[in-house]
Structure formats: structure tokens, C-alpha cells
């Protein structure tokens, strides 16, 4: 993983080593998606490794957010979406009949572009997911407090907010709100965390802190992050997927993509000459 | 082209001629707009002043028209605690509005019990579940419902609901709290729906996505995410509905049975404060105790409305203060 030696990778991505199935958290197979008549994804086949941070980059409208929003099936809330192909998450096709969307979204958490803590207290925000998934009312109060404390500690927010857990989450700064949005996923013990430009609403300092937090999530969670910010993709991701017009152009280690892009379009984009 | 665009300094002075006219009209327009804004306040104050002034003699006492030559004065304790409203009695007129207040409150409360769930449910359906054509049709229909005159509602209560209630409940007459409550509920629903639908649609979509992404289904999203987020607007909707209920006159006059009594069940007829004013003010002798007392009832209604609005304000402000700490 840590070797930076340039290595030829074909633009049609194939896994570097034909390894075990369980090394991948997300595998898509010929995934196509239409919004009405407009095709947003074209035969996307991609394997996203477990326990690393994968970046999705590409110009606006290339389908990276659409792809991300397929992984927890949140795309479906717009009625006019048609999908073909397979998405296997943790070796289960999420479009199978017997898949519970609720359980899927428990395993696959999502962080949005604009921090969206709910207009309830910080404490209730952290426990919100638990309230939906568990009969958590049976949990004693001390255990609930522990859950909140652990989640907030993990995102480095506990010391800042421990004295005002009952105040409204929307009174926090944007950076704190975004951390809280990550914290509220953690009590559900997700395997995968999807992030849709999680830093684009933040200032430079906030970006740094949230990026550090994302880095700390590596290993324990599989993180897929959509970003417009090339510098961020370079800093904060292990592998990068470059998309263009609904297709995957290149998927390789981040260091290789930025040092030695295999595809002309990739090179133009990461140098800022395109998009 | 070069003439009209001020590429030379000459262009500035050409424009100045037109601006002089604007300079002159601008203060006039601003003044007019100020006047419009203030007129609302002035009218409300004037109405309040007039009603209060007309009610005052009842409390301070009046000499003309006194029965036995002594100064006639309204007994305020009797006014607020007696259920007897016998204003035209030749022997001893009694002005007690307790039964009327109970009538107004019971009809309003029953109508809210029916209208709030119905209105909120409809608002949730229109804003979150209905799509496309059905949604537009429903919105138009609900607005149409709000445009039905209250006398037509009263007519429906009198002619349609009345016999239905007689059949269903076995009561001899179907003009009672239940009838008026149902009619008033149907009248309040459009207001509650449109105000709370606005409140729900004002909730940012990102809140909905947050809920859904955490695994909530649509109903959980509505009551765990939207209701807390739209709390203030929903409360405003309910209070507007209550305001409508307390102030409504014609429909309740026609549907309550209009008889002065302390109700013991929702099948009892009652009379409301508003209906009393409407029915009796035209017949009361101008300047006598009955006339002034009817204005005092108007003041009581004012106080009700004031308390409701103040409560609403305080609750909304209270929520805000909590949020800002």
C-alpha cells in the first residue's frame, strides 16, 4: 500500500491483485442509472476496497454524487430513477428483493455536503439513528450517555460540547455540525461511510480538522468521499476514481493518479485544464 | 449608440433630468407605503378604542334607562360567573356570560380535536406524499374549501348534518356542540392545512435526507424529523385555527342550537359569545345596559384573541431562546 512506485494500470480498472472477495466493501457490476430519460451512469463496474479512503473525483455532472447515492439507495427517493446492474455491498446485492433498505442504511452511513444536523439537541442527534433502529428505550440512561460520549469523543467533539449536550445542534459552528453528522453514524456501527463533498461548506481550518477526522476513520470504516477539491483528494484519499460523463475513466492509487495519470482526460482534469 | 450611453461626461447630465422627477416622486411613494403600514395599526387601535368605549358604561354605571331611577351598574362577578343570560327580562335582567364562554370554548375545543389531526394529516400528505397532478388538484380544492362563505357552512350544518346526527345519536335535535364542532372543524381545516403545509415545505430537504440516510422510513421521517423542524409553523397553524373557531359567528349561530345552557355532553345545545352579539345587537336598545353589555362581550372576545396570540408569541419566542443559548 505504501509503495509509490509507478505502476501501469489500464484505464479499464482491474484489481491490482486478484484477492479475496471480502477485501472489497462495494462492488458494482455494469451499473447504469437513468433520471427519467437522462442516463447519469453508464455501465459502471468498480470495486472499492475495504478499510481505506476512496475518492470520487470528476467535473460537475460526471455522476460521482449519483454513484455515491446509489450505495445507500437514497437515489430512490426521487421517483423517476431507473437502475440496471448490480451493486454488491458486503457481498450482498443491495437490489435483491430480500434486502431491507433500513438495514442497508444502517451499514452504509452518509454525510452530506451541507452539514445537516437535525433541529433537536446534540444529544438527541447522536442517538437519532439508534432511535430508528433499536428498541433503545430499553437501554438504561447511563448506557445511552456512554454511547453519546463515545461517539462524540471519536469525532473529537466531546470536550467542546459536553457541557451543552441539550442545546440545539444547529447552534454549533459548521465544522462542529459536520463532525456531529459523522458522530451520529457511529452508534449504528456502520461498515461504510459515504461522504458527499463533506468539506465544501467549511473554512480552511474546518476542512483541516474534518479531514483529520476522516483520516482517523480509516481501517475501522470504509470511506467513500466525493470531492471537487483536487488538493483534498490528493491529501486525504488512498485510492481515487476519476469519472467523466457517467463513466469510470481511471481508478488507481491516489499517489499514482496524481503523479502518473494513465488517461489523457484524467491528466487534464487533475491539472485543472478541464472541468 | 454613443448618444444614449454615457461614454462622455455629457451623458451624466442628460440622465439627471429624469432623476429629478424621480427625486420628487420618491418621498411621496415612501410616504404612501408608510401610511399603508401604519393604517393597519391605526384601524386596529380605533376598533379596540370604539368597542372598549361602548362597553365602558356597563361597568361605570348608567343613569338613563335605569329601572327604578337608581344608577344601573353591571355586577362584574355576576357577569363572569353566572350562567344566566336573561337580558330582556322585565323584572330583573341578568347578564351572566359563563354559559356563553363555556359554549364558545366547548365548540372551539371540539372543533380543534377534529381539525388538528385532520389538517396536519392533510398537510403532511400534500407536502410529502402527493405528487404531480393529484397534489395540485388537492391544493386547489383545499383553497376552494376556504372560500366557502360561513353562512353556507351553517346551512350545511342545519340541513345536512342536523338530520344525520338525529339519526345517528338518537337525540331529538341535531343542533349541538357536536354539530357546530364538526362544521367549525371543516372550516378551520383549510387554514391549518395551508399554513402547516407551508411550514413543512420550508423544512430544508437536507433534514429529510439526514433522516432517510439514517434508515428512517417516510412516516418516521415525518414525525421524528419534520414535526420537530416545523414545530413553530405547525403551532402557528393550530393557533390560527383556534382563532378562527373562537371568532366564527354565523356558522355557530346556525349549528349550536343557540340556547343558553351549561352543556353536560357534546349532544347538548349551547350558545356562543359571538352568536349572542350577532343575534342581539340589532335588537338591543341603543344606550341601555343590554347594548353596552354586548360590547363588553366583544371586549372579552378581544381578550381571548389577545391571550391566544400572546401565548403563541411566547411559545415561539421561548423555542427560539432555547435554540440560541
Coordinates of N, CA and C in Angstrom, one line a residue, chain A residues 55-268:
Chain A
X55 N -11.5 8.2 -3.0 CA -12.1 9.4 -3.5 C -12.8 9.3 -4.8
X56 N -13.9 10.0 -5.0 CA -14.6 10.0 -6.3 C -14.4 11.4 -6.8
X57 N -13.7 11.6 -8.0 CA -13.4 12.9 -8.5 C -13.9 13.0 -9.9
X58 N -14.1 14.2 -10.4 CA -14.5 14.4 -11.7 C -15.3 15.7 -11.8
X59 N -15.4 16.3 -13.0 CA -16.1 17.5 -13.2 C -17.6 17.4 -12.8
X60 N -18.2 18.6 -12.6 CA -19.6 18.6 -12.2 C -20.5 17.9 -13.2
X61 N -21.4 17.1 -12.7 CA -22.3 16.4 -13.6 C -21.7 15.1 -14.2
X62 N -20.6 14.7 -13.6 CA -20.0 13.4 -14.2 C -20.6 12.2 -13.5
X63 N -21.5 12.4 -12.5 CA -22.1 11.2 -12.0 C -21.5 10.7 -10.7
X64 N -20.5 11.4 -10.1 CA -19.9 10.9 -8.9 C -20.8 10.9 -7.7
X65 N -21.6 12.0 -7.6 CA -22.6 12.0 -6.5 C -23.7 11.0 -6.7
X66 N -24.1 10.8 -8.0 CA -25.1 9.8 -8.3 C -24.7 8.5 -7.9
X67 N -23.4 8.1 -8.2 CA -22.8 6.8 -7.9 C -22.8 6.6 -6.4
X68 N -22.4 7.7 -5.7 CA -22.3 7.6 -4.2 C -23.7 7.3 -3.6
X69 N -24.7 8.1 -4.2 CA -26.1 8.0 -3.7 C -26.7 6.6 -4.1
X70 N -26.1 5.9 -4.9 CA -26.6 4.5 -5.2 C -26.3 3.6 -4.1
X71 N -25.2 3.8 -3.4 CA -24.7 2.8 -2.4 C -25.5 2.7 -1.2
X72 N -26.3 3.7 -0.9 CA -27.3 3.5 0.2 C -28.8 3.6 -0.3
X73 N -28.9 3.6 -1.6 CA -30.2 3.6 -2.3 C -31.0 4.9 -2.0
X74 N -30.3 5.9 -1.6 CA -31.0 7.1 -1.3 C -31.5 7.8 -2.6
X75 N -30.9 7.5 -3.7 CA -31.4 7.9 -5.0 C -32.8 7.7 -5.2
X76 N -33.3 6.6 -4.6 CA -34.7 6.2 -5.0 C -35.7 7.1 -4.5
X77 N -35.4 8.1 -3.6 CA -36.4 9.0 -3.2 C -37.0 9.9 -4.3
X78 N -36.2 10.1 -5.3 CA -36.8 10.7 -6.5 C -37.4 9.6 -7.3
X79 N -38.7 9.8 -7.6 CA -39.4 8.7 -8.2 C -39.0 8.2 -9.6
X80 N -38.3 9.1 -10.3 CA -38.1 8.8 -11.7 C -36.7 8.1 -12.0
X81 N -36.2 7.4 -11.0 CA -34.9 6.8 -11.2 C -35.0 5.3 -11.6
X82 N -34.3 5.0 -12.7 CA -34.2 3.6 -13.1 C -32.8 3.1 -13.0
X83 N -32.6 1.9 -12.5 CA -31.3 1.4 -12.3 C -31.2 0.0 -13.0
X84 N -30.1 -0.3 -13.6 CA -29.8 -1.7 -14.0 C -28.4 -2.1 -13.6
X85 N -28.1 -3.3 -13.5 CA -26.8 -3.8 -13.0 C -26.9 -4.1 -11.5
X86 N -25.8 -4.5 -11.0 CA -25.7 -4.9 -9.6 C -24.8 -4.0 -8.7
X87 N -25.2 -3.9 -7.5 CA -24.3 -3.3 -6.5 C -24.2 -4.3 -5.4
X88 N -23.0 -4.8 -5.2 CA -22.8 -5.7 -4.0 C -22.1 -5.0 -2.9
X89 N -22.8 -4.9 -1.8 CA -22.2 -4.3 -0.6 C -22.1 -5.4 0.4
X90 N -20.8 -5.6 0.9 CA -20.5 -6.7 1.8 C -21.1 -8.0 1.3
X91 N -20.8 -8.2 0.0 CA -21.2 -9.4 -0.7 C -22.7 -9.7 -0.8
X92 N -23.4 -8.6 -0.8 CA -24.9 -8.8 -0.9 C -25.4 -7.8 -1.9
X93 N -26.1 -8.3 -2.9 CA -26.6 -7.4 -3.9 C -27.7 -6.6 -3.3
X94 N -27.5 -5.3 -3.2 CA -28.5 -4.4 -2.5 C -29.8 -4.2 -3.2
X95 N -29.9 -4.7 -4.5 CA -31.1 -4.6 -5.2 C -31.9 -5.9 -5.1
X96 N -31.4 -6.9 -4.4 CA -32.2 -8.1 -4.2 C -33.5 -7.8 -3.4
X97 N -34.5 -8.7 -3.7 CA -35.8 -8.5 -3.1 C -35.8 -8.5 -1.6
X98 N -34.9 -9.3 -1.0 CA -35.0 -9.5 0.4 C -34.1 -8.5 1.2
X99 N -33.6 -7.5 0.5 CA -32.8 -6.5 1.2 C -33.7 -5.5 1.9
X100 N -33.4 -5.3 3.2 CA -34.1 -4.3 3.9 C -33.3 -2.9 3.8
X101 N -33.9 -2.0 3.2 CA -33.3 -0.7 2.9 C -32.8 -0.1 4.3
X102 N -33.6 -0.3 5.3 CA -33.3 0.2 6.6 C -32.0 -0.4 7.1
X103 N -31.9 -1.7 7.0 CA -30.6 -2.3 7.4 C -29.4 -1.9 6.6
X104 N -29.7 -1.7 5.3 CA -28.6 -1.3 4.4 C -28.1 0.1 4.9
X105 N -29.1 1.0 5.2 CA -28.7 2.3 5.5 C -28.0 2.4 6.9
X106 N -28.3 1.3 7.7 CA -27.6 1.2 9.0 C -26.1 0.9 8.7
X107 N -25.8 0.0 7.8 CA -24.5 -0.4 7.5 C -23.7 0.7 6.6
X108 N -24.5 1.4 5.9 CA -23.9 2.4 5.0 C -24.4 3.8 5.4
X109 N -23.5 4.5 6.2 CA -23.9 5.8 6.6 C -23.6 6.9 5.6
X110 N -24.2 8.0 5.7 CA -23.9 9.1 4.7 C -23.7 10.4 5.4
X111 N -22.8 11.2 4.9 CA -22.5 12.5 5.3 C -22.7 13.4 4.1
X112 N -23.4 14.6 4.3 CA -23.8 15.4 3.2 C -22.9 16.6 3.0
X113 N -23.2 17.2 1.9 CA -22.4 18.4 1.5 C -22.5 19.5 2.5
X114 N -23.8 19.9 2.8 CA -24.0 20.9 3.9 C -24.3 20.1 5.1
X115 N -23.6 20.5 6.2 CA -23.9 19.8 7.5 C -25.4 19.9 7.8
X116 N -26.0 18.7 8.0 CA -27.5 18.7 8.3 C -27.8 18.1 9.6
X117 N -27.3 18.6 10.7 CA -27.8 18.0 12.0 C -29.3 18.4 12.1
X118 N -30.0 17.5 12.8 CA -31.5 17.8 12.9 C -31.7 18.9 13.9
X119 N -32.8 19.6 13.8 CA -33.0 20.7 14.7 C -33.5 20.2 16.1
X120 N -32.8 19.3 16.7 CA -33.0 18.8 18.0 C -31.7 18.9 18.8
X121 N -31.7 18.4 20.0 CA -30.4 18.7 20.8 C -29.3 17.8 20.2
X122 N -28.1 18.2 20.6 CA -26.9 17.5 20.2 C -27.0 16.0 20.6
X123 N -27.4 15.9 21.9 CA -27.6 14.5 22.5 C -28.5 13.7 21.6
X124 N -29.7 14.3 21.3 CA -30.7 13.5 20.5 C -30.2 13.2 19.1
X125 N -29.4 14.1 18.6 CA -28.9 13.9 17.2 C -28.0 12.6 17.2
X126 N -27.2 12.5 18.2 CA -26.3 11.3 18.2 C -27.1 10.1 18.4
X127 N -28.2 10.1 19.1 CA -29.0 8.9 19.4 C -30.1 8.7 18.3
X128 N -30.2 9.7 17.4 CA -31.3 9.6 16.4 C -31.4 8.3 15.7
X129 N -30.2 7.9 15.1 CA -30.1 6.6 14.4 C -30.5 5.4 15.3
X130 N -30.1 5.4 16.5 CA -30.4 4.3 17.4 C -31.9 4.3 17.6
X131 N -32.5 5.5 17.7 CA -34.0 5.5 18.0 C -34.7 4.9 16.8
X132 N -34.1 5.0 15.6 CA -34.8 4.4 14.5 C -34.6 2.9 14.4
X133 N -33.4 2.4 14.8 CA -33.1 1.0 14.5 C -33.2 0.1 15.7
X134 N -33.1 0.6 16.9 CA -33.1 -0.3 18.1 C -34.3 0.1 19.0
X135 N -34.6 -0.9 19.8 CA -35.5 -0.6 20.8 C -34.7 0.1 21.9
X136 N -34.1 1.2 21.7 CA -33.1 1.7 22.6 C -33.7 2.3 23.8
X137 N -35.1 2.4 23.9 CA -35.7 2.8 25.1 C -35.4 1.9 26.3
X138 N -35.1 0.6 25.9 CA -34.8 -0.3 27.0 C -33.4 -0.1 27.6
X139 N -32.6 0.7 26.8 CA -31.2 0.9 27.4 C -31.3 1.9 28.6
X140 N -30.5 1.5 29.6 CA -30.5 2.5 30.8 C -29.8 3.8 30.3
X141 N -30.2 4.8 31.1 CA -29.7 6.2 30.7 C -28.2 6.2 30.7
X142 N -27.6 5.6 31.7 CA -26.1 5.7 31.7 C -25.5 5.1 30.5
X143 N -26.1 4.0 29.9 CA -25.6 3.4 28.7 C -25.7 4.3 27.5
X144 N -26.9 5.0 27.5 CA -27.1 5.9 26.4 C -26.1 7.1 26.5
X145 N -25.9 7.5 27.7 CA -24.9 8.6 27.9 C -23.5 8.1 27.4
X146 N -23.2 6.9 27.7 CA -21.9 6.3 27.2 C -21.8 6.3 25.7
X147 N -22.9 5.9 25.1 CA -22.9 5.9 23.6 C -22.7 7.3 23.0
X148 N -23.4 8.3 23.6 CA -23.2 9.6 23.1 C -21.8 10.1 23.3
X149 N -21.2 9.8 24.5 CA -19.9 10.3 24.8 C -18.9 9.6 23.9
X150 N -19.0 8.3 23.7 CA -18.0 7.6 22.8 C -18.1 8.2 21.4
X151 N -19.3 8.3 20.9 CA -19.4 8.8 19.5 C -18.8 10.2 19.4
X152 N -19.1 11.1 20.4 CA -18.6 12.5 20.3 C -17.0 12.5 20.5
X153 N -16.6 11.6 21.3 CA -15.1 11.5 21.5 C -14.4 11.1 20.2
X154 N -15.0 10.1 19.6 CA -14.4 9.6 18.3 C -14.3 10.7 17.3
X155 N -15.2 11.7 17.3 CA -15.1 12.8 16.3 C -14.4 14.0 16.9
X156 N -13.9 13.8 18.1 CA -13.1 14.9 18.8 C -14.0 16.1 19.0
X157 N -15.3 15.9 19.5 CA -16.2 16.9 19.8 C -16.6 17.0 21.2
X158 N -16.3 15.9 21.9 CA -16.8 15.7 23.3 C -16.4 16.9 24.2
X159 N -15.1 17.3 24.2 CA -14.7 18.3 25.1 C -15.3 19.7 24.8
X160 N -15.7 19.9 23.5 CA -16.3 21.2 23.2 C -17.7 21.2 23.6
X161 N -18.4 20.1 23.5 CA -19.9 20.2 23.7 C -20.4 19.5 24.9
X162 N -19.5 18.9 25.7 CA -20.0 18.1 26.8 C -20.9 18.9 27.8
X163 N -20.7 20.2 27.9 CA -21.5 21.0 28.8 C -22.8 21.5 28.2
X164 N -23.0 21.3 27.0 CA -24.2 21.8 26.4 C -24.9 20.7 25.4
X165 N -24.9 19.5 25.9 CA -25.4 18.4 25.1 C -26.9 18.6 24.8
X166 N -27.6 19.4 25.7 CA -29.0 19.6 25.5 C -29.4 20.8 24.6
X167 N -28.4 21.5 24.2 CA -28.7 22.7 23.3 C -28.8 22.2 21.9
X168 N -29.5 23.1 21.1 CA -29.8 22.7 19.8 C -28.5 22.5 18.9
X169 N -28.5 21.4 18.1 CA -27.4 21.1 17.3 C -27.1 22.2 16.3
X170 N -28.2 22.9 15.8 CA -28.0 23.9 14.8 C -27.2 25.1 15.3
X171 N -27.0 25.2 16.6 CA -26.2 26.3 17.2 C -24.7 26.1 17.1
X172 N -24.3 24.9 16.7 CA -22.9 24.7 16.6 C -22.3 25.4 15.3
X173 N -21.0 25.5 15.3 CA -20.4 26.0 14.1 C -20.5 24.9 13.0
X174 N -20.3 25.3 11.7 CA -20.5 24.4 10.6 C -19.5 23.2 10.8
X175 N -18.3 23.5 11.2 CA -17.3 22.4 11.3 C -17.8 21.4 12.4
X176 N -18.3 22.0 13.5 CA -18.8 21.1 14.6 C -20.0 20.3 14.1
X177 N -20.9 21.0 13.4 CA -22.1 20.4 12.9 C -21.7 19.2 12.0
X178 N -20.7 19.4 11.1 CA -20.3 18.3 10.2 C -19.7 17.1 11.1
X179 N -18.9 17.4 12.1 CA -18.4 16.4 12.9 C -19.6 15.6 13.6
X180 N -20.6 16.4 14.0 CA -21.7 15.8 14.7 C -22.4 14.8 13.7
X181 N -22.5 15.3 12.4 CA -23.1 14.4 11.4 C -22.4 13.1 11.2
X182 N -21.1 13.2 11.4 CA -20.3 11.9 11.4 C -20.5 11.1 12.6
X183 N -20.6 11.8 13.8 CA -20.7 11.2 15.1 C -22.0 10.4 15.1
X184 N -23.1 11.0 14.5 CA -24.4 10.3 14.7 C -24.5 9.0 13.9
X185 N -23.5 8.8 13.0 CA -23.5 7.5 12.3 C -22.9 6.4 13.2
X186 N -22.0 6.8 14.0 CA -21.1 5.8 14.7 C -21.9 4.9 15.6
X187 N -22.9 5.3 16.4 CA -23.6 4.4 17.3 C -24.2 3.2 16.5
X188 N -24.4 3.4 15.2 CA -25.0 2.3 14.4 C -24.0 1.3 13.9
X189 N -22.7 1.6 14.2 CA -21.6 0.8 13.8 C -21.7 0.4 12.3
X190 N -21.6 1.4 11.5 CA -21.7 1.2 10.0 C -20.4 0.5 9.5
X191 N -20.4 -0.1 8.4 CA -19.2 -0.6 7.8 C -18.6 0.4 6.8
X192 N -19.6 1.1 6.2 CA -19.2 2.0 5.1 C -19.7 3.4 5.4
X193 N -18.9 4.5 5.2 CA -19.4 5.8 5.4 C -19.2 6.5 4.0
X194 N -20.3 7.0 3.5 CA -20.3 7.8 2.2 C -20.3 9.3 2.6
X195 N -19.4 10.0 1.9 CA -19.3 11.4 2.1 C -19.4 12.2 0.8
X196 N -20.4 13.1 0.8 CA -20.6 13.9 -0.4 C -20.1 15.3 -0.2
X197 N -18.9 15.5 -0.7 CA -18.2 16.8 -0.5 C -18.4 17.3 0.9
X198 N -17.9 16.6 1.9 CA -18.2 16.9 3.3 C -17.5 18.2 3.8
X199 N -16.6 18.7 3.0 CA -15.8 19.9 3.5 C -16.2 21.2 2.7
X200 N -17.1 21.0 1.7 CA -17.2 22.2 0.8 C -17.9 23.4 1.5
X201 N -18.6 23.2 2.6 CA -19.2 24.3 3.3 C -18.3 24.9 4.4
X202 N -17.1 24.4 4.5 CA -16.3 24.7 5.7 C -15.2 25.7 5.3
X203 N -14.7 26.4 6.3 CA -13.5 27.2 6.1 C -12.2 26.4 6.2
X204 N -11.1 27.0 5.9 CA -9.8 26.2 5.7 C -9.5 25.4 7.0
X205 N -9.7 26.1 8.2 CA -9.4 25.4 9.4 C -10.4 24.2 9.7
X206 N -11.6 24.5 9.4 CA -12.6 23.4 9.5 C -12.3 22.2 8.6
X207 N -11.9 22.5 7.4 CA -11.5 21.5 6.4 C -10.4 20.6 7.0
X208 N -9.4 21.3 7.5 CA -8.3 20.5 8.1 C -8.7 19.6 9.2
X209 N -9.6 20.1 10.1 CA -10.0 19.3 11.2 C -10.9 18.1 10.8
X210 N -11.8 18.4 9.8 CA -12.7 17.3 9.4 C -11.9 16.3 8.6
X211 N -10.9 16.8 7.8 CA -10.0 15.8 7.1 C -9.3 14.9 8.0
X212 N -8.7 15.5 9.1 CA -8.0 14.7 10.1 C -9.0 13.7 10.7
X213 N -10.2 14.1 10.9 CA -11.2 13.1 11.4 C -11.4 12.0 10.4
X214 N -11.6 12.4 9.1 CA -11.8 11.3 8.1 C -10.7 10.4 8.1
X215 N -9.5 10.9 8.2 CA -8.3 10.0 8.2 C -8.3 9.0 9.3
X216 N -8.8 9.5 10.5 CA -8.8 8.7 11.7 C -9.9 7.6 11.5
X217 N -10.8 7.7 10.6 CA -11.8 6.7 10.4 C -11.3 5.5 9.6
X218 N -10.2 5.7 8.9 CA -9.7 4.7 8.0 C -9.5 3.4 8.8
X219 N -9.4 2.3 8.2 CA -9.2 1.0 8.9 C -10.5 0.5 9.5
X220 N -11.1 1.3 10.4 CA -12.3 0.8 11.0 C -13.5 0.9 10.1
X221 N -13.5 1.9 9.2 CA -14.6 2.0 8.3 C -14.1 2.2 6.9
X222 N -14.9 1.7 5.9 CA -14.6 2.0 4.5 C -15.2 3.4 4.2
X223 N -14.4 4.3 3.7 CA -14.9 5.7 3.5 C -14.8 5.9 2.0
X224 N -16.0 6.4 1.4 CA -16.0 6.8 0.0 C -16.4 8.3 0.0
X225 N -15.5 9.1 -0.6 CA -15.7 10.5 -0.4 C -15.7 11.2 -1.8
X226 N -16.8 11.9 -2.1 CA -16.8 12.7 -3.3 C -16.2 14.0 -3.1
X227 N -15.3 14.5 -3.9 CA -14.8 15.8 -3.7 C -14.5 16.5 -5.0
X228 N -14.6 17.8 -4.9 CA -14.3 18.7 -6.1 C -12.9 19.2 -5.9
X229 N -12.4 19.1 -4.7 CA -11.1 19.7 -4.3 C -10.0 18.8 -4.6
X230 N -9.2 19.1 -5.7 CA -8.1 18.2 -6.1 C -7.1 18.0 -4.9
X231 N -6.8 19.1 -4.3 CA -5.8 19.1 -3.2 C -6.3 18.1 -2.1
X232 N -7.6 18.2 -1.8 CA -8.2 17.3 -0.8 C -8.1 15.9 -1.2
X233 N -8.5 15.6 -2.5 CA -8.4 14.2 -3.0 C -7.0 13.7 -2.8
X234 N -6.0 14.5 -3.1 CA -4.6 14.1 -3.0 C -4.2 13.9 -1.6
X235 N -4.6 14.8 -0.7 CA -4.2 14.7 0.7 C -4.9 13.5 1.4
X236 N -6.2 13.4 1.2 CA -7.0 12.6 2.1 C -7.4 11.3 1.6
X237 N -7.1 10.9 0.4 CA -7.6 9.6 -0.1 C -6.5 8.6 -0.3
X238 N -6.8 7.3 -0.3 CA -5.8 6.3 -0.6 C -5.9 5.9 -2.1
X239 N -7.2 5.8 -2.6 CA -7.4 5.5 -4.0 C -8.3 6.5 -4.5
X240 N -8.2 6.7 -5.8 CA -9.1 7.7 -6.5 C -9.8 7.1 -7.7
X241 N -11.0 7.5 -7.9 CA -11.8 7.1 -9.1 C -12.1 8.4 -9.8
X242 N -11.6 8.4 -11.1 CA -11.9 9.6 -11.9 C -13.1 9.3 -12.8
X243 N -14.1 10.1 -12.7 CA -15.3 9.8 -13.6 C -15.5 11.0 -14.5
X244 N -16.1 10.6 -15.7 CA -16.4 11.6 -16.7 C -17.7 11.2 -17.4
X245 N -18.7 12.0 -17.5 CA -19.9 11.7 -18.2 C -20.5 10.4 -17.9
X246 N -20.5 10.1 -16.6 CA -21.2 8.8 -16.2 C -20.3 7.6 -16.3
X247 N -19.1 7.7 -16.7 CA -18.2 6.6 -16.9 C -17.0 6.7 -16.0
X248 N -16.5 5.5 -15.6 CA -15.2 5.5 -14.8 C -14.1 5.6 -15.8
X249 N -13.3 6.6 -15.7 CA -12.1 6.7 -16.6 C -10.9 6.0 -16.0
X250 N -10.7 6.2 -14.7 CA -9.5 5.7 -14.1 C -9.7 5.4 -12.7
X251 N -9.2 4.3 -12.2 CA -9.3 4.0 -10.8 C -8.0 3.4 -10.3
X252 N -7.3 4.2 -9.5 CA -6.0 3.7 -9.1 C -5.6 4.3 -7.8
X253 N -4.4 4.0 -7.3 CA -4.0 4.6 -6.1 C -3.8 6.1 -6.3
X254 N -4.2 6.9 -5.3 CA -4.1 8.3 -5.4 C -2.8 8.8 -5.8
X255 N -1.7 8.3 -5.1 CA -0.4 8.8 -5.4 C -0.1 8.6 -6.9
X256 N -0.5 7.4 -7.4 CA -0.2 7.2 -8.8 C -1.0 8.1 -9.8
X257 N -2.3 8.3 -9.4 CA -3.1 9.1 -10.3 C -2.6 10.5 -10.4
X258 N -2.1 11.0 -9.3 CA -1.6 12.4 -9.4 C -0.2 12.5 -9.9
X259 N 0.6 11.4 -9.8 CA 2.0 11.5 -10.3 C 2.0 11.1 -11.8
X260 N 1.2 10.1 -12.1 CA 1.3 9.4 -13.3 C 0.0 9.0 -13.9
X261 N -0.9 10.0 -14.2 CA -2.2 9.6 -14.7 C -2.1 8.8 -16.0
X262 N -2.9 7.8 -16.1 CA -2.8 6.9 -17.3 C -3.6 7.4 -18.5
X263 N -4.6 8.2 -18.1 CA -5.5 8.7 -19.2 C -5.4 10.1 -19.4
X264 N -5.4 10.5 -20.7 CA -5.2 11.9 -21.0 C -6.2 12.8 -20.3
X265 N -7.5 12.4 -20.3 CA -8.5 13.2 -19.7 C -8.3 13.4 -18.2
X266 N -7.8 12.3 -17.5 CA -7.5 12.4 -16.1 C -6.4 13.4 -15.9
X267 N -5.4 13.4 -16.7 CA -4.3 14.3 -16.6 C -4.8 15.7 -16.7
X268 N -5.6 16.0 -17.8 CA -6.1 17.3 -18.0 C -6.9 17.8 -16.8

